[in-house]
Short mmCIF file of C-alpha atoms in Angstrom, two decimals:
data_model
loop_
_atom_site.label_atom_id
_atom_site.label_comp_id
_atom_site.label_asym_id
_atom_site.label_seq_id
_atom_site.Cartn_x
_atom_site.Cartn_y
_atom_site.Cartn_z
CA MET M 1 47.32 18.03 47.83
CA THR M 2 47.24 20.81 50.39
CA ALA M 3 45.72 20.67 53.83
CA LEU M 4 43.08 23.14 52.62
CA ILE M 5 41.74 20.85 49.92
CA GLY M 6 41.89 17.72 52.06
CA PRO M 7 41.56 14.17 50.79
CA ASP M 8 39.78 13.47 47.52
CA THR M 9 36.79 12.10 49.45
CA THR M 10 35.86 15.69 50.40
CA ASP M 11 36.32 17.13 46.91
CA PRO M 12 34.70 15.42 43.92
CA ARG M 13 37.41 16.73 41.60
CA SER M 14 40.81 15.12 41.84
CA ALA M 15 43.97 17.23 42.01
CA ALA M 16 44.83 16.32 38.42
CA ASP M 17 41.33 17.24 37.28
CA ARG M 18 41.53 20.65 38.91
CA GLN M 19 44.95 21.33 37.45
CA HIS M 20 44.06 20.44 33.86
CA ARG M 21 40.49 21.71 33.60
CA PRO M 22 39.85 23.57 30.32
CA ILE M 23 39.34 27.31 30.51
CA ALA M 24 35.76 26.83 29.31
CA SER M 25 33.78 23.67 29.76
CA ALA M 26 30.24 22.44 29.16
CA LEU M 27 27.63 23.94 31.42
CA PRO M 28 26.11 21.40 33.83
CA GLN M 29 22.49 20.61 33.06
CA GLY M 30 19.68 22.24 34.96
CA LEU M 31 21.30 25.60 35.71
CA VAL M 32 18.70 28.23 34.82
CA SER M 33 19.25 30.81 37.56
CA LEU M 34 22.00 32.29 39.70
CA LEU M 35 20.66 30.29 42.64
CA ASP M 36 21.13 27.10 40.60
CA HIS M 37 24.74 28.13 39.95
CA GLU M 38 25.28 28.74 43.66
CA GLN M 39 23.87 25.40 44.73
CA HIS M 40 25.86 23.46 42.12
CA ALA M 41 29.11 25.27 42.95
CA HIS M 42 28.66 24.32 46.60
CA THR M 43 28.89 20.65 45.59
CA LEU M 44 32.22 21.23 43.87
CA LEU M 45 34.21 23.39 46.27
CA PRO M 46 35.91 22.30 49.52
CA GLU M 47 33.98 23.62 52.50
CA ALA M 48 36.79 25.93 53.59
CA VAL M 49 36.93 27.59 50.17
CA TRP M 50 33.14 27.86 50.15
CA ALA M 51 33.31 29.60 53.51
CA TYR M 52 35.88 32.06 52.15
CA PHE M 53 33.89 32.91 49.04
CA ASN M 54 30.40 32.95 50.52
CA GLY M 55 30.84 33.82 54.18
CA GLY M 56 30.34 37.21 55.73
CA ALA M 57 31.34 39.07 58.85
CA ALA M 58 30.25 37.94 62.32
CA ASP M 59 26.61 36.76 62.33
CA GLU M 60 26.23 37.53 58.60
CA THR M 61 23.26 39.81 59.17
CA THR M 62 24.36 42.22 56.46
CA LEU M 63 25.23 39.38 54.10
CA ARG M 64 21.66 38.10 54.27
CA ALA M 65 20.12 41.58 54.25
CA ASN M 66 21.81 42.55 50.99
CA ALA M 67 19.86 40.02 48.92
CA GLN M 68 16.67 40.29 50.98
CA ALA M 69 16.47 44.06 50.54
CA TRP M 70 16.33 43.82 46.74
CA GLN M 71 13.65 41.13 47.02
CA THR M 72 11.59 43.29 49.36
CA LEU M 73 11.38 46.14 46.85
CA GLU M 74 8.30 45.72 44.68
CA LEU M 75 7.83 46.45 40.99
CA LEU M 76 4.66 48.07 39.66
CA PRO M 77 4.29 47.34 35.93
CA ARG M 78 3.01 49.78 33.33
CA VAL M 79 1.29 48.22 30.35
CA LEU M 80 0.68 49.05 26.68
CA ARG M 81 3.72 51.28 26.51
CA PRO M 82 5.78 51.38 23.27
CA LEU M 83 8.73 49.00 23.64
CA ALA M 84 10.03 48.55 20.09
CA GLY M 85 13.70 49.49 19.76
CA GLY M 86 14.32 49.25 23.47
CA HIS M 87 17.79 48.53 24.84
CA THR M 88 19.87 48.19 28.01
CA ARG M 89 22.60 50.66 27.07
CA VAL M 90 23.94 53.12 29.65
CA GLN M 91 26.55 55.87 29.74
CA LEU M 92 29.37 55.56 32.24
CA LEU M 93 32.51 57.72 32.51
CA GLY M 94 32.26 58.81 28.90
CA ARG M 95 31.61 55.35 27.47
CA THR M 96 28.51 53.62 26.17
CA LEU M 97 28.03 50.22 27.81
CA ALA M 98 25.85 47.53 26.27
CA HIS M 99 24.30 46.95 29.68
CA PRO M 100 24.88 48.13 33.27
CA ILE M 101 26.41 44.90 34.64
CA LEU M 102 30.05 44.86 35.78
CA VAL M 103 32.08 42.11 37.42
CA ALA M 104 33.07 43.16 40.93
CA PRO M 105 36.66 42.86 42.15
CA MET M 106 37.19 39.51 43.87
CA ALA M 107 40.42 38.09 45.22
CA HIS M 108 41.99 34.70 44.58
CA GLN M 109 39.72 33.45 41.81
CA GLY M 110 42.21 30.65 41.28
CA LEU M 111 40.50 28.96 44.21
CA ALA M 112 37.36 28.57 42.07
CA HIS M 113 39.00 27.48 38.83
CA PRO M 114 42.63 26.94 37.79
CA HIS M 115 42.32 29.64 35.10
CA GLY M 116 40.81 32.07 37.61
CA GLU M 117 40.69 35.70 36.48
CA HIS M 118 41.82 34.75 32.97
CA ALA M 119 38.58 32.80 32.43
CA THR M 120 36.50 35.53 34.05
CA ALA M 121 38.05 38.16 31.79
CA LEU M 122 37.36 36.22 28.61
CA ALA M 123 33.72 35.69 29.58
CA ALA M 124 33.14 39.27 30.73
CA ALA M 125 34.65 40.69 27.54
CA ALA M 126 32.56 38.43 25.33
CA LEU M 127 29.36 39.42 27.15
CA GLY M 128 30.15 43.16 27.18
CA ALA M 129 30.38 43.31 30.96
CA GLY M 130 32.73 45.74 32.65
CA LEU M 131 35.52 44.11 34.63
CA VAL M 132 37.11 45.29 37.88
CA VAL M 133 40.30 43.36 38.69
CA SER M 134 41.34 42.92 42.30
CA THR M 135 44.73 43.91 43.70
CA GLN M 136 44.64 40.45 45.29
CA ALA M 137 43.92 38.62 42.05
CA SER M 138 45.58 35.25 41.58
CA THR M 139 46.54 36.32 38.04
CA ARG M 140 48.87 39.21 37.14
CA LEU M 141 46.96 42.34 36.18
CA GLU M 142 48.81 42.48 32.85
CA ASP M 143 47.67 38.96 31.95
CA VAL M 144 44.05 39.76 32.79
CA ALA M 145 44.20 42.86 30.59
CA HIS M 146 45.70 40.79 27.78
CA SER M 147 42.67 38.47 27.95
CA TYR M 148 40.10 41.25 28.17
CA LEU M 149 41.16 44.21 26.07
CA PRO M 150 41.25 42.70 22.55
CA ASP M 151 37.49 42.05 22.44
CA ALA M 152 35.87 44.84 20.42
CA ASP M 153 32.58 44.58 22.31
CA ARG M 154 34.07 44.61 25.82
CA GLY M 155 33.06 46.92 28.60
CA PRO M 156 35.39 49.09 30.72
CA LEU M 157 38.45 47.59 32.41
CA TRP M 158 39.20 48.96 35.89
CA PHE M 159 41.78 48.06 38.52
CA GLN M 160 40.77 47.82 42.19
CA LEU M 161 43.41 49.16 44.52
CA TYR M 162 44.25 48.92 48.20
CA ILE M 163 46.69 51.64 49.21
CA GLN M 164 49.73 49.81 50.55
CA PRO M 165 51.76 50.90 53.58
CA ASP M 166 54.67 51.29 51.16
CA ARG M 167 53.70 54.14 48.86
CA GLY M 168 56.36 53.03 46.41
CA LEU M 169 54.52 49.74 45.97
CA THR M 170 51.24 51.59 45.47
CA CYS M 171 52.87 53.76 42.79
CA GLU M 172 54.20 50.63 41.12
CA LEU M 173 50.73 49.07 41.01
CA VAL M 174 49.23 52.24 39.55
CA GLN M 175 51.94 52.50 36.90
CA ARG M 176 51.49 48.86 35.95
CA ALA M 177 47.73 49.34 35.62
CA GLU M 178 48.20 52.40 33.44
CA ALA M 179 50.73 50.65 31.21
CA ALA M 180 48.50 47.57 30.85
CA GLY M 181 45.57 49.62 29.55
CA TYR M 182 43.29 49.87 32.57
CA GLU M 183 40.85 52.74 32.25
CA ALA M 184 40.12 53.65 35.89
CA LEU M 185 41.22 52.92 39.43
CA VAL M 186 38.76 51.70 42.06
CA LEU M 187 40.05 52.51 45.52
CA THR M 188 38.52 50.34 48.24
CA VAL M 189 38.01 52.56 51.29
CA ASP M 190 35.93 50.45 53.66
CA ALA M 191 38.40 47.78 54.76
CA PRO M 192 41.31 49.21 56.79
CA VAL M 193 41.12 45.91 58.65
CA GLN M 194 39.50 42.58 57.86
CA GLY M 195 36.15 41.83 59.44
CA ALA M 196 35.49 39.06 61.95
CA ARG M 197 34.75 36.29 59.46
CA ASP M 198 33.56 33.58 61.80
CA ARG M 199 32.53 31.14 59.10
CA GLU M 200 36.01 31.24 57.55
CA ARG M 201 37.67 30.70 60.90
CA ARG M 202 35.41 27.79 61.81
CA ALA M 203 36.24 26.14 58.48
CA GLY M 204 39.97 26.71 58.98
CA PHE M 205 40.46 28.55 55.70
CA VAL M 206 44.03 29.23 54.58
CA LEU M 207 45.32 29.95 51.10
CA PRO M 208 46.84 26.87 49.46
CA ALA M 209 50.40 27.14 48.23
CA GLN M 210 49.36 27.23 44.56
CA VAL M 211 47.18 30.34 44.96
CA SER M 212 48.58 33.74 45.91
CA ALA M 213 48.16 37.47 45.28
CA ALA M 214 50.06 37.58 42.00
CA ASN M 215 50.23 41.39 41.91
CA LEU M 216 51.84 41.69 45.34
CA THR M 217 54.88 39.45 44.96
CA SER M 218 57.18 42.41 45.59
CA MET M 219 55.45 43.38 48.82
CA PRO M 220 57.87 43.28 51.76
CA VAL M 221 57.11 40.86 54.57
CA PRO M 222 55.31 42.88 57.27
CA THR M 223 57.22 43.28 60.51
CA GLN M 224 55.64 43.22 63.93
CA ALA M 225 55.25 46.71 65.32
CA LEU M 226 57.12 47.42 68.53
CA LEU M 227 54.37 48.32 70.95
CA GLN M 228 54.62 50.01 74.31
CA PRO M 229 52.71 48.65 77.31
CA GLY M 230 49.03 49.44 76.97
CA GLN M 231 49.16 50.04 73.23
CA SER M 232 46.81 48.30 70.79
CA ALA M 233 48.22 45.93 68.18
CA LEU M 234 45.45 47.13 65.89
CA PHE M 235 45.28 50.89 66.43
CA ASP M 236 48.95 51.47 67.23
CA GLY M 237 50.23 48.79 64.86
CA LEU M 238 48.29 47.84 61.72
CA LEU M 239 46.17 50.98 61.51
CA ALA M 240 49.11 53.33 61.81
CA HIS M 241 49.25 53.16 58.01
CA ALA M 242 45.50 53.13 57.31
CA PRO M 243 44.59 55.42 54.40
CA THR M 244 42.77 58.73 54.91
CA TRP M 245 41.19 61.35 52.68
CA ASP M 246 44.67 62.80 52.18
CA ASP M 247 45.65 59.54 50.50
CA VAL M 248 42.80 59.92 48.03
CA ALA M 249 44.21 63.30 47.02
CA TRP M 250 47.71 61.79 46.79
CA LEU M 251 46.47 58.93 44.61
CA ARG M 252 44.79 61.34 42.22
CA SER M 253 48.05 63.29 42.00
CA ILE M 254 50.07 60.30 40.74
CA THR M 255 47.74 59.05 38.00
CA HIS M 256 45.92 60.30 34.95
CA LEU M 257 43.21 57.67 35.43
CA PRO M 258 39.84 58.51 36.99
CA VAL M 259 39.54 57.28 40.57
CA LEU M 260 36.33 55.78 41.94
CA LEU M 261 35.83 55.16 45.66
CA LYS M 262 34.36 51.79 46.60
CA GLY M 263 32.80 51.27 50.02
CA ILE M 264 30.93 54.53 50.50
CA THR M 265 27.89 54.03 52.74
CA HIS M 266 27.43 57.32 54.62
CA PRO M 267 26.01 60.36 52.80
CA ALA M 268 28.63 62.63 54.38
CA ASP M 269 31.39 60.46 52.93
CA ALA M 270 29.72 60.64 49.53
CA VAL M 271 29.84 64.43 49.71
CA GLU M 272 33.51 64.31 50.73
CA ALA M 273 34.28 61.92 47.89
CA VAL M 274 32.91 64.38 45.35
CA ARG M 275 34.84 67.21 47.03
CA CYS M 276 38.05 65.18 46.76
CA GLY M 277 37.58 64.74 43.04
CA ALA M 278 36.39 61.15 42.88
CA ALA M 279 35.17 60.29 39.40
CA GLY M 280 32.55 57.93 40.79
CA ILE M 281 31.23 56.24 43.91
CA ILE M 282 30.44 52.60 44.53
CA ALA M 283 27.87 52.23 47.29
CA SER M 284 29.04 49.03 48.92
CA ASN M 285 29.22 47.28 52.27
CA HIS M 286 31.90 44.90 50.98
CA GLY M 287 29.36 42.16 50.42
CA GLY M 288 28.76 41.92 54.15
CA ARG M 289 32.37 40.78 54.67
CA THR M 290 33.73 43.60 56.87
CA LEU M 291 31.36 45.19 59.40
CA ASP M 292 28.20 43.29 60.23
CA THR M 293 24.83 45.04 60.71
CA ILE M 294 25.58 47.74 58.12
CA PRO M 295 22.33 48.43 56.24
CA ALA M 296 21.77 46.62 52.96
CA THR M 297 23.05 48.45 49.90
CA ALA M 298 19.53 48.71 48.47
CA ARG M 299 18.74 50.89 51.51
CA LEU M 300 22.00 52.84 51.36
CA LEU M 301 21.91 53.61 47.64
CA PRO M 302 19.12 56.24 47.58
CA ARG M 303 20.78 58.26 50.35
CA VAL M 304 24.08 58.38 48.49
CA VAL M 305 22.41 59.22 45.17
CA GLN M 306 20.46 62.04 46.81
CA VAL M 307 23.48 63.88 48.21
CA VAL M 308 25.65 63.38 45.12
CA GLN M 309 22.96 65.06 43.00
CA GLY M 310 24.29 63.69 39.74
CA ASP M 311 27.77 65.17 40.11
CA VAL M 312 29.36 61.73 39.67
CA PRO M 313 27.97 58.31 38.79
CA VAL M 314 26.94 56.08 41.69
CA LEU M 315 27.29 52.32 41.26
CA VAL M 316 26.14 49.67 43.70
CA ASP M 317 26.98 46.09 44.63
CA GLY M 318 25.80 43.57 47.20
CA GLY M 319 23.14 40.89 46.83
CA ILE M 320 22.34 41.32 43.12
CA ARG M 321 20.90 37.94 42.12
CA ARG M 322 18.21 38.68 39.53
CA GLY M 323 17.66 40.94 36.56
CA THR M 324 14.84 42.49 38.56
CA ASP M 325 17.46 43.48 41.15
CA VAL M 326 19.44 45.27 38.43
CA LEU M 327 16.31 47.13 37.31
CA LYS M 328 15.52 48.13 40.90
CA ALA M 329 19.05 49.43 41.39
CA MET M 330 18.73 51.57 38.28
CA ALA M 331 15.34 52.77 39.50
CA LEU M 332 16.97 53.93 42.74
CA GLY M 333 19.48 56.01 40.82
CA ALA M 334 22.42 53.68 40.21
CA SER M 335 24.42 54.15 37.03
CA ALA M 336 25.44 50.47 36.99
CA VAL M 337 25.75 47.44 39.26
CA LEU M 338 28.61 45.15 40.21
CA VAL M 339 28.12 41.42 40.68
CA GLY M 340 30.48 39.32 42.79
CA ARG M 341 29.76 35.91 44.25
CA PRO M 342 27.53 34.66 41.38
CA ILE M 343 30.49 35.16 39.05
CA LEU M 344 32.59 32.90 41.28
CA HIS M 345 29.83 30.29 41.25
CA GLY M 346 29.70 30.29 37.47
CA LEU M 347 33.49 30.15 37.31
CA THR M 348 33.51 27.13 39.60
CA ASN M 349 30.86 25.33 37.58
CA ALA M 350 32.19 25.73 34.05
CA GLY M 351 35.08 28.18 33.84
CA ALA M 352 34.57 30.94 31.28
CA THR M 353 31.37 29.29 30.06
CA GLY M 354 29.89 29.46 33.56
CA VAL M 355 30.80 33.12 34.02
CA ALA M 356 29.32 33.98 30.62
CA HIS M 357 26.13 32.13 31.51
CA VAL M 358 25.71 34.06 34.78
CA ILE M 359 26.12 37.40 32.99
CA ARG M 360 23.80 36.31 30.19
CA LEU M 361 21.12 35.23 32.67
CA LEU M 362 21.24 38.60 34.41
CA ARG M 363 21.03 40.54 31.17
CA ASP M 364 18.21 38.39 29.78
CA GLU M 365 16.28 38.76 33.03
CA LEU M 366 16.89 42.52 32.99
CA GLU M 367 15.46 42.80 29.48
CA MET M 368 12.42 40.72 30.44
CA ALA M 369 11.86 42.84 33.56
CA MET M 370 12.10 46.03 31.50
CA ALA M 371 9.59 44.75 28.96
CA LEU M 372 7.17 43.57 31.64
CA THR M 373 7.29 46.87 33.52
CA GLY M 374 6.96 49.03 30.41
CA CYS M 375 10.56 50.29 30.29
CA ARG M 376 11.84 50.84 26.77
CA THR M 377 15.20 52.02 28.12
CA LEU M 378 16.76 52.23 31.56
CA ALA M 379 15.95 55.94 31.61
CA ASP M 380 12.42 54.74 32.40
CA ALA M 381 13.54 52.59 35.36
CA HIS M 382 12.36 55.14 37.90
CA LEU M 383 8.79 54.41 36.83
CA THR M 384 8.91 50.78 37.94
CA LEU M 385 9.00 50.84 41.74
CA ALA M 386 5.76 50.45 43.66
#
């Protein structure tokens, strides 16, 4: 037992139970919404892990605003419209998706369930949800692909990338993703440094020994920069290797895969992303985990969509908790949405079964919202906002 987990009195699952849990287990009774999943998962996870998964930066203003902004948007139903033969299908990067719900990249899913990303991949594939695998996954990217790709009804498989200070290591990650069958790269551009995650620090979160970034085992141990008097450990040390727009061009030059940029919030950056040849944009504030008081993504999305003018698809994440939220995102011009923390809650509650249930709930709610607002397809979503 690690110091993170603490004694069994603080965690209702014993160490042996956690280690030998099946990849899919029975869904606990009474879970009929994503909020139910969240509340039940909170009873299962150690408080430090809960703080890591669910906390945000600083005062968590943006974290709260993300969900609240979707709730504030109002739907105005149309009635007596023809709905027979309706569907949730969308087109994205040359593929037809059964629905516009993708699993966002999330690190260290082994903290939620011993099968981690493997369970998430099985569930996402079975439910036709796209899957974005984190560089900091607790499962090797090849193993996740092996779990996801064989399903005939799966969505797209993408690999989320942080450009490493060692370009050789970045090239290695890209080559591994290509060889494993990943279909796009998602470059995270909004986190050159970690945000001030007060809740994590108060809880004393540290990674336990049994969970690590499985794709970064070859990363060299960082050395302390030699600073001159008056220099900043951040600006003159860590950020000396922070990526720039030139790195986006370099990344595109070493891969045949389309590159999407995740973390675009400013319209000017959206324009630059298109100029640099990005295949898509993900409007994201990192789930409120980096810079606090950034506007909610529901507010940012229309500005990004407006300047991109349809040149590339724009996806959005942050605070999606209901099928009505998905419909509202599509109404604002999104091509698809990414869902993060609710997936971790489902994973905690019942492994692959829990993840599948979360995705199913969102899709069912999306279909109900479409029917009740008079949308036969998501091409009609723009008609739904009050």
